[in-house]
Amino acid sequence: MTETRHSAVETRGPTGTLERHGPIGTQRDKGPGAADGQEAEALLRQARASVDPELRAAIASLPVSMRRIALYHFGWEHADGTPAEGNAGKAIRPALVLASAAALGGTGARAAAVRAAVAVELVHNFSLLHDDVMDRDTTRRHRPTAWTVFGDADAILAGDALQALALRLLAADPHPASAAAVTRLADCVVELCAGQHADTAMERRGPDEVTLEETLAMAEAKTGALLGCACALGGLYAGATEEDVEALDAFGREAGLAFQLIDDVIGIWGDPCRTGKPAGADLAVRKKSLPVVAALTSGTPAAVELAELYGVPYEDDKEELERIALAVERAGGRDWAQAKAADRMARAMHELSRAVPDPEAAGGLLSLAEFVTRRST
């Protein structure tokens, strides 16, 4: 790579929402992140357009009982089955598959990797359906979560069906990389489940019983693994060497951890009108997110205060949530998370330069990685 660019720094403004104060590192000539943001948004739109037809076709193959839940979850139908023009998500993971294939194999490889991109999107949404049940989240993408509408059992079964669809899509793909791709995706699902298990187990432990190291390992498994797998699948479909595929996987994992760090910051201080989730939802359920654990283990007076607050169940007290958020910030959790996100992005850039040394070819992947850590929604 001929230039070093990392994620932007985001801090809380007077209203409490996140504000961007420019990137850590250098930028291209068109101003702070503007060109990269536009490129990333174009790649996300292209990915959505590429994967949605096959994604819809895959979901249409499900039994009616599973299909209606999946269509609701993706925002394509209302709960009563009438058509909707909802939000199916940003398509970050499919975009990474396609950008990785294009970076190493050009437009032909990108076209060949669409089915792999759909499979990754199905696995991502399988995990969302299950996570919402386990975390008892009531909103996603500005609408009630599937389990609140259809019940726990139906939401879990719909998630299981999406995972099966993903593996079937790859297994049936005549592309020579499909066998390696389905194995890698299946391994990723196991890692996702292990990460979620670690997350739920940590929630049952006291505020002083969780280490920062295990929280980082859990976040890599839950978030970094699938982003890494997405990039690796793109490399496989481009016919990349094993070394380059592993470098792409490492790039995605590091970028994924940066993504999770910023996501956890947004989970505490983000604007609910933009996030689609209630303010302080993670704090209300006493979630041991990365900023919280960093604050709890900081050894500061604010950490002691935070541990006391976190040891008491939430009782619908918004002022209490504000006190907890302030304690996390005073204990350094917010600053630590933002600095760690920049560090992980630096590592991601290094891994990307190993697989795709040409900055021009790597531009799409770089823009996507910066986009997910620059966001404030």
XYZ file of C-alpha atoms in Angstrom:
377
model
C 0.000 0.000 0.000
C 1.259 3.466 -0.778
C -0.873 5.297 1.735
C -2.064 4.690 5.269
C -5.669 5.554 6.097
C -7.589 4.565 9.162
C -11.016 5.174 10.603
C -12.419 8.488 11.662
C -12.595 9.652 15.254
C -16.139 10.057 16.525
C -16.963 11.865 19.743
C -20.111 13.001 21.481
C -21.432 16.419 20.585
C -23.555 18.762 22.712
C -26.722 16.783 21.947
C -25.160 13.477 22.916
C -25.038 12.102 19.369
C -21.882 11.016 17.607
C -19.914 13.513 15.557
C -17.099 12.812 13.151
C -13.906 14.813 13.541
C -11.916 13.620 10.559
C -9.917 10.480 9.846
C -6.914 9.127 11.649
C -4.338 9.182 8.897
C -4.223 10.677 5.433
C -7.005 11.010 2.904
C -7.401 11.329 -0.811
C -7.579 14.698 -2.481
C -11.355 15.130 -2.309
C -11.594 16.009 1.361
C -11.978 14.082 4.592
C -13.493 10.770 3.622
C -16.033 12.186 1.182
C -14.803 10.261 -1.858
C -14.383 7.050 0.104
C -17.846 7.376 1.621
C -19.426 7.875 -1.782
C -17.505 4.933 -3.231
C -18.555 2.676 -0.356
C -22.198 3.680 -0.647
C -22.085 2.974 -4.389
C -20.557 -0.463 -3.716
C -23.257 -1.217 -1.135
C -26.020 -0.217 -3.565
C -24.454 -2.381 -6.279
C -24.154 -5.313 -3.889
C -27.779 -4.992 -2.813
C -28.869 -4.890 -6.453
C -26.715 -7.918 -7.298
C -27.719 -10.174 -4.419
C -31.387 -9.303 -3.872
C -32.842 -11.200 -6.864
C -31.111 -14.455 -5.907
C -31.740 -13.806 -2.226
C -35.458 -13.421 -2.898
C -35.429 -16.553 -5.050
C -33.767 -18.537 -2.269
C -36.269 -17.336 0.307
C -39.139 -18.116 -2.075
C -38.050 -21.770 -1.968
C -38.807 -21.986 1.762
C -42.037 -23.470 3.136
C -44.707 -20.810 3.545
C -44.410 -20.810 7.339
C -40.683 -19.992 7.201
C -40.924 -17.774 4.136
C -43.293 -15.240 5.693
C -41.002 -14.744 8.691
C -37.928 -14.332 6.484
C -39.703 -11.864 4.204
C -40.819 -9.871 7.238
C -37.314 -9.922 8.713
C -35.803 -8.608 5.470
C -38.404 -5.847 5.356
C -40.046 -7.074 2.170
C -43.413 -7.910 3.727
C -45.491 -6.682 6.633
C -46.514 -9.121 9.354
C -49.843 -9.704 7.583
C -48.057 -10.738 4.385
C -48.734 -7.570 2.383
C -45.774 -6.138 0.424
C -43.473 -3.669 2.148
C -40.597 -1.501 1.054
C -38.505 -2.012 4.146
C -34.822 -1.937 4.927
C -33.022 -5.216 4.244
C -29.773 -3.890 5.712
C -26.693 -2.233 4.298
C -25.349 -5.376 2.560
C -21.871 -4.828 3.988
C -20.954 -8.515 4.016
C -22.117 -9.277 0.458
C -20.301 -6.152 -0.686
C -17.095 -7.461 0.897
C -17.457 -10.776 -0.953
C -17.921 -9.016 -4.280
C -15.212 -6.402 -3.675
C -12.703 -9.090 -2.676
C -13.470 -11.114 -5.803
C -13.143 -8.005 -7.965
C -9.884 -6.947 -6.288
C -8.174 -10.219 -7.192
C -10.104 -11.403 -10.237
C -11.826 -8.463 -11.876
C -15.449 -8.112 -12.965
C -15.721 -11.731 -14.096
C -14.837 -13.010 -10.632
C -17.238 -10.532 -9.085
C -20.116 -11.843 -11.193
C -19.217 -15.436 -10.347
C -19.205 -14.670 -6.609
C -22.809 -13.416 -6.359
C -24.080 -16.735 -5.018
C -21.364 -16.730 -2.361
C -22.378 -13.185 -1.432
C -25.994 -14.305 -1.050
C -24.903 -17.206 1.157
C -22.994 -14.847 3.446
C -26.013 -12.536 3.683
C -28.237 -15.477 4.605
C -25.856 -16.557 7.365
C -25.669 -13.001 8.673
C -29.447 -12.805 8.914
C -29.677 -16.254 10.496
C -27.439 -14.885 13.241
C -29.535 -11.727 13.597
C -32.770 -13.674 14.030
C -31.189 -15.822 16.738
C -29.377 -12.942 18.447
C -32.584 -10.919 18.703
C -34.274 -13.806 20.506
C -31.379 -14.377 22.901
C -30.773 -10.691 23.576
C -34.530 -9.937 23.744
C -34.051 -7.020 21.363
C -37.443 -5.630 20.383
C -36.498 -3.486 17.375
C -34.292 -3.940 14.336
C -34.107 -1.724 11.268
C -36.767 0.566 12.740
C -39.433 -2.146 13.129
C -40.358 -4.839 15.687
C -38.049 -7.853 15.622
C -39.350 -11.133 14.208
C -39.624 -12.907 17.555
C -41.865 -10.157 18.967
C -44.231 -10.634 16.021
C -44.125 -14.403 15.404
C -42.777 -15.782 18.692
C -39.447 -17.222 19.782
C -39.813 -20.657 18.215
C -40.820 -19.403 14.769
C -38.015 -16.821 14.676
C -35.429 -19.448 15.646
C -36.697 -21.896 13.039
C -36.664 -19.218 10.347
C -33.049 -18.483 11.250
C -32.204 -22.177 10.999
C -33.817 -22.269 7.557
C -31.732 -19.305 6.362
C -28.539 -21.043 7.457
C -29.547 -24.213 5.598
C -30.322 -22.155 2.495
C -26.876 -20.566 2.626
C -25.059 -23.879 2.744
C -27.298 -25.377 0.045
C -26.640 -22.436 -2.280
C -22.889 -22.948 -2.061
C -23.033 -26.740 -2.180
C -25.094 -26.594 -5.394
C -22.884 -23.967 -7.033
C -20.941 -25.431 -9.994
C -18.067 -22.990 -9.413
C -14.789 -24.853 -8.649
C -14.377 -22.887 -5.418
C -17.747 -23.906 -3.988
C -16.509 -26.891 -1.972
C -13.842 -24.842 -0.214
C -16.320 -22.005 0.245
C -19.024 -24.139 1.882
C -16.463 -25.643 4.254
C -15.180 -22.221 5.231
C -18.686 -20.832 5.712
C -19.723 -23.835 7.832
C -16.629 -23.372 10.000
C -17.545 -19.712 10.337
C -21.048 -20.599 11.560
C -19.525 -22.802 14.262
C -17.283 -19.903 15.288
C -20.258 -17.528 15.320
C -22.135 -19.892 17.611
C -19.131 -20.206 19.917
C -18.874 -16.428 20.075
C -22.560 -16.059 20.874
C -22.274 -18.738 23.546
C -19.369 -16.844 25.120
C -21.403 -13.635 24.979
C -24.451 -15.114 26.713
C -22.249 -16.835 29.307
C -20.544 -13.530 30.130
C -23.908 -11.863 30.676
C -24.551 -14.273 33.548
C -21.331 -13.268 35.292
C -20.765 -10.311 37.565
C -19.319 -6.992 36.344
C -15.953 -7.814 37.935
C -15.742 -11.347 36.512
C -15.141 -10.566 32.824
C -11.750 -9.723 31.309
C -11.095 -7.432 28.388
C -9.134 -10.134 26.566
C -12.022 -12.607 26.536
C -14.437 -9.862 25.498
C -12.224 -9.023 22.510
C -11.999 -12.727 21.596
C -15.787 -13.018 21.809
C -16.254 -9.961 19.576
C -13.868 -11.351 16.967
C -15.823 -14.608 16.860
C -19.245 -12.932 16.735
C -18.458 -10.137 14.291
C -14.960 -10.444 12.854
C -15.320 -14.067 11.774
C -18.116 -13.458 9.258
C -16.517 -10.343 7.785
C -13.292 -12.311 7.425
C -15.157 -15.209 5.846
C -16.878 -12.841 3.406
C -13.542 -11.492 2.193
C -12.036 -14.993 2.026
C -14.934 -16.308 -0.064
C -14.421 -13.479 -2.536
C -10.774 -14.464 -2.766
C -11.659 -18.133 -3.311
C -14.022 -17.244 -6.157
C -11.257 -15.144 -7.726
C -8.898 -18.126 -7.675
C -6.571 -16.491 -5.139
C -3.713 -18.350 -3.498
C -4.176 -19.827 -0.034
C -1.878 -17.149 1.371
C -3.935 -14.345 -0.157
C -7.205 -15.908 1.011
C -5.875 -16.041 4.566
C -4.707 -12.426 4.360
C -8.166 -11.377 3.183
C -9.703 -13.298 6.063
C -7.380 -11.509 8.498
C -8.246 -8.158 6.900
C -11.954 -8.791 7.364
C -11.505 -9.965 10.949
C -9.551 -6.872 11.943
C -11.990 -4.569 10.184
C -14.830 -6.512 11.799
C -13.447 -5.946 15.263
C -13.094 -2.233 14.494
C -16.716 -2.352 13.316
C -17.824 -3.965 16.594
C -15.935 -1.430 18.680
C -17.675 1.446 16.912
C -20.998 -0.410 17.020
C -20.662 -0.752 20.788
C -19.953 2.967 21.090
C -23.054 3.702 19.021
C -25.015 1.251 21.167
C -24.416 3.524 24.153
C -24.264 7.023 22.669
C -25.944 6.725 19.257
C -29.086 8.615 18.278
C -32.053 6.172 18.417
C -33.747 8.058 15.568
C -30.860 6.965 13.370
C -29.953 3.591 14.901
C -33.500 2.214 15.071
C -32.906 1.021 18.650
C -33.815 2.614 21.985
C -31.157 4.831 23.562
C -28.989 2.945 26.019
C -30.519 -0.445 25.147
C -27.221 -2.250 25.769
C -26.848 -0.555 29.141
C -30.414 -1.376 30.149
C -29.789 -5.114 29.753
C -26.366 -4.725 31.400
C -24.604 -5.914 28.254
C -20.855 -6.310 28.715
C -19.908 -4.513 25.523
C -16.308 -3.580 24.790
C -16.445 0.032 26.081
C -18.175 -1.158 29.248
C -15.639 -3.900 29.987
C -12.760 -1.536 29.205
C -14.255 0.904 31.699
C -14.910 -1.792 34.318
C -11.296 -2.980 34.134
C -9.736 0.498 34.097
C -8.981 0.612 37.831
C -10.439 4.110 38.104
C -12.928 5.474 40.660
C -15.476 5.657 37.849
C -14.990 1.914 37.298
C -16.038 1.256 40.888
C -19.129 3.405 40.401
C -19.932 1.644 37.131
C -19.617 -1.814 38.733
C -22.085 -0.785 41.423
C -24.562 0.560 38.876
C -24.182 -2.490 36.622
C -24.769 -4.855 39.532
C -28.362 -3.637 39.940
C -31.105 -4.705 37.472
C -32.552 -1.959 35.281
C -35.917 -0.556 36.359
C -36.939 1.782 33.524
C -34.928 4.742 34.792
C -33.555 6.893 31.972
C -31.539 9.004 34.390
C -29.813 5.861 35.585
C -28.842 5.016 32.006
C -27.361 8.484 31.639
C -25.339 7.983 34.843
C -24.048 4.652 33.570
C -23.088 6.121 30.182
C -21.265 8.945 31.948
C -19.438 6.483 34.207
C -18.310 4.457 31.173
C -17.000 7.642 29.574
C -15.273 8.896 32.729
C -13.612 5.512 33.184
C -12.148 5.800 29.687
C -14.277 3.170 27.970
C -15.306 5.397 25.092
C -11.821 6.727 24.348
C -10.358 3.223 24.615
C -12.888 1.804 22.145
C -12.249 4.542 19.591
C -8.469 4.206 19.898
C -8.683 0.411 19.659
C -10.872 0.701 16.559
C -8.206 2.830 14.874
C -5.539 0.305 15.870
C -7.532 -2.587 14.421
C -8.051 -0.653 11.215
C -4.302 -0.163 10.950
C -3.856 -3.924 11.264
C -6.570 -4.467 8.659
C -4.752 -2.190 6.217
C -1.566 -4.177 6.697
C -3.331 -7.466 5.963
C -5.036 -6.011 2.905
C -1.711 -4.806 1.521
C -0.436 -8.396 1.696
C -3.285 -9.767 -0.404
C -3.827 -6.792 -2.724
C -0.654 -4.682 -2.940
C -2.059 -2.486 -5.716
C -3.866 0.456 -4.005
C -6.145 0.938 -6.998
C -7.338 -2.674 -6.902
C -7.741 -2.529 -3.124
C -9.758 0.703 -3.228
C -13.189 -0.878 -2.942
C -12.280 -3.005 0.059
C -10.557 -0.071 1.707
C -13.581 2.163 1.225
C -15.931 -0.442 2.671
C -13.712 -0.986 5.701
C -13.539 2.738 6.385
C -17.264 3.126 5.850
C -18.229 0.678 8.591
C -15.957 2.331 11.136
C -16.811 5.896 10.131
C -20.567 5.533 10.491
C -22.613 7.288 13.150
C -25.888 5.435 12.693
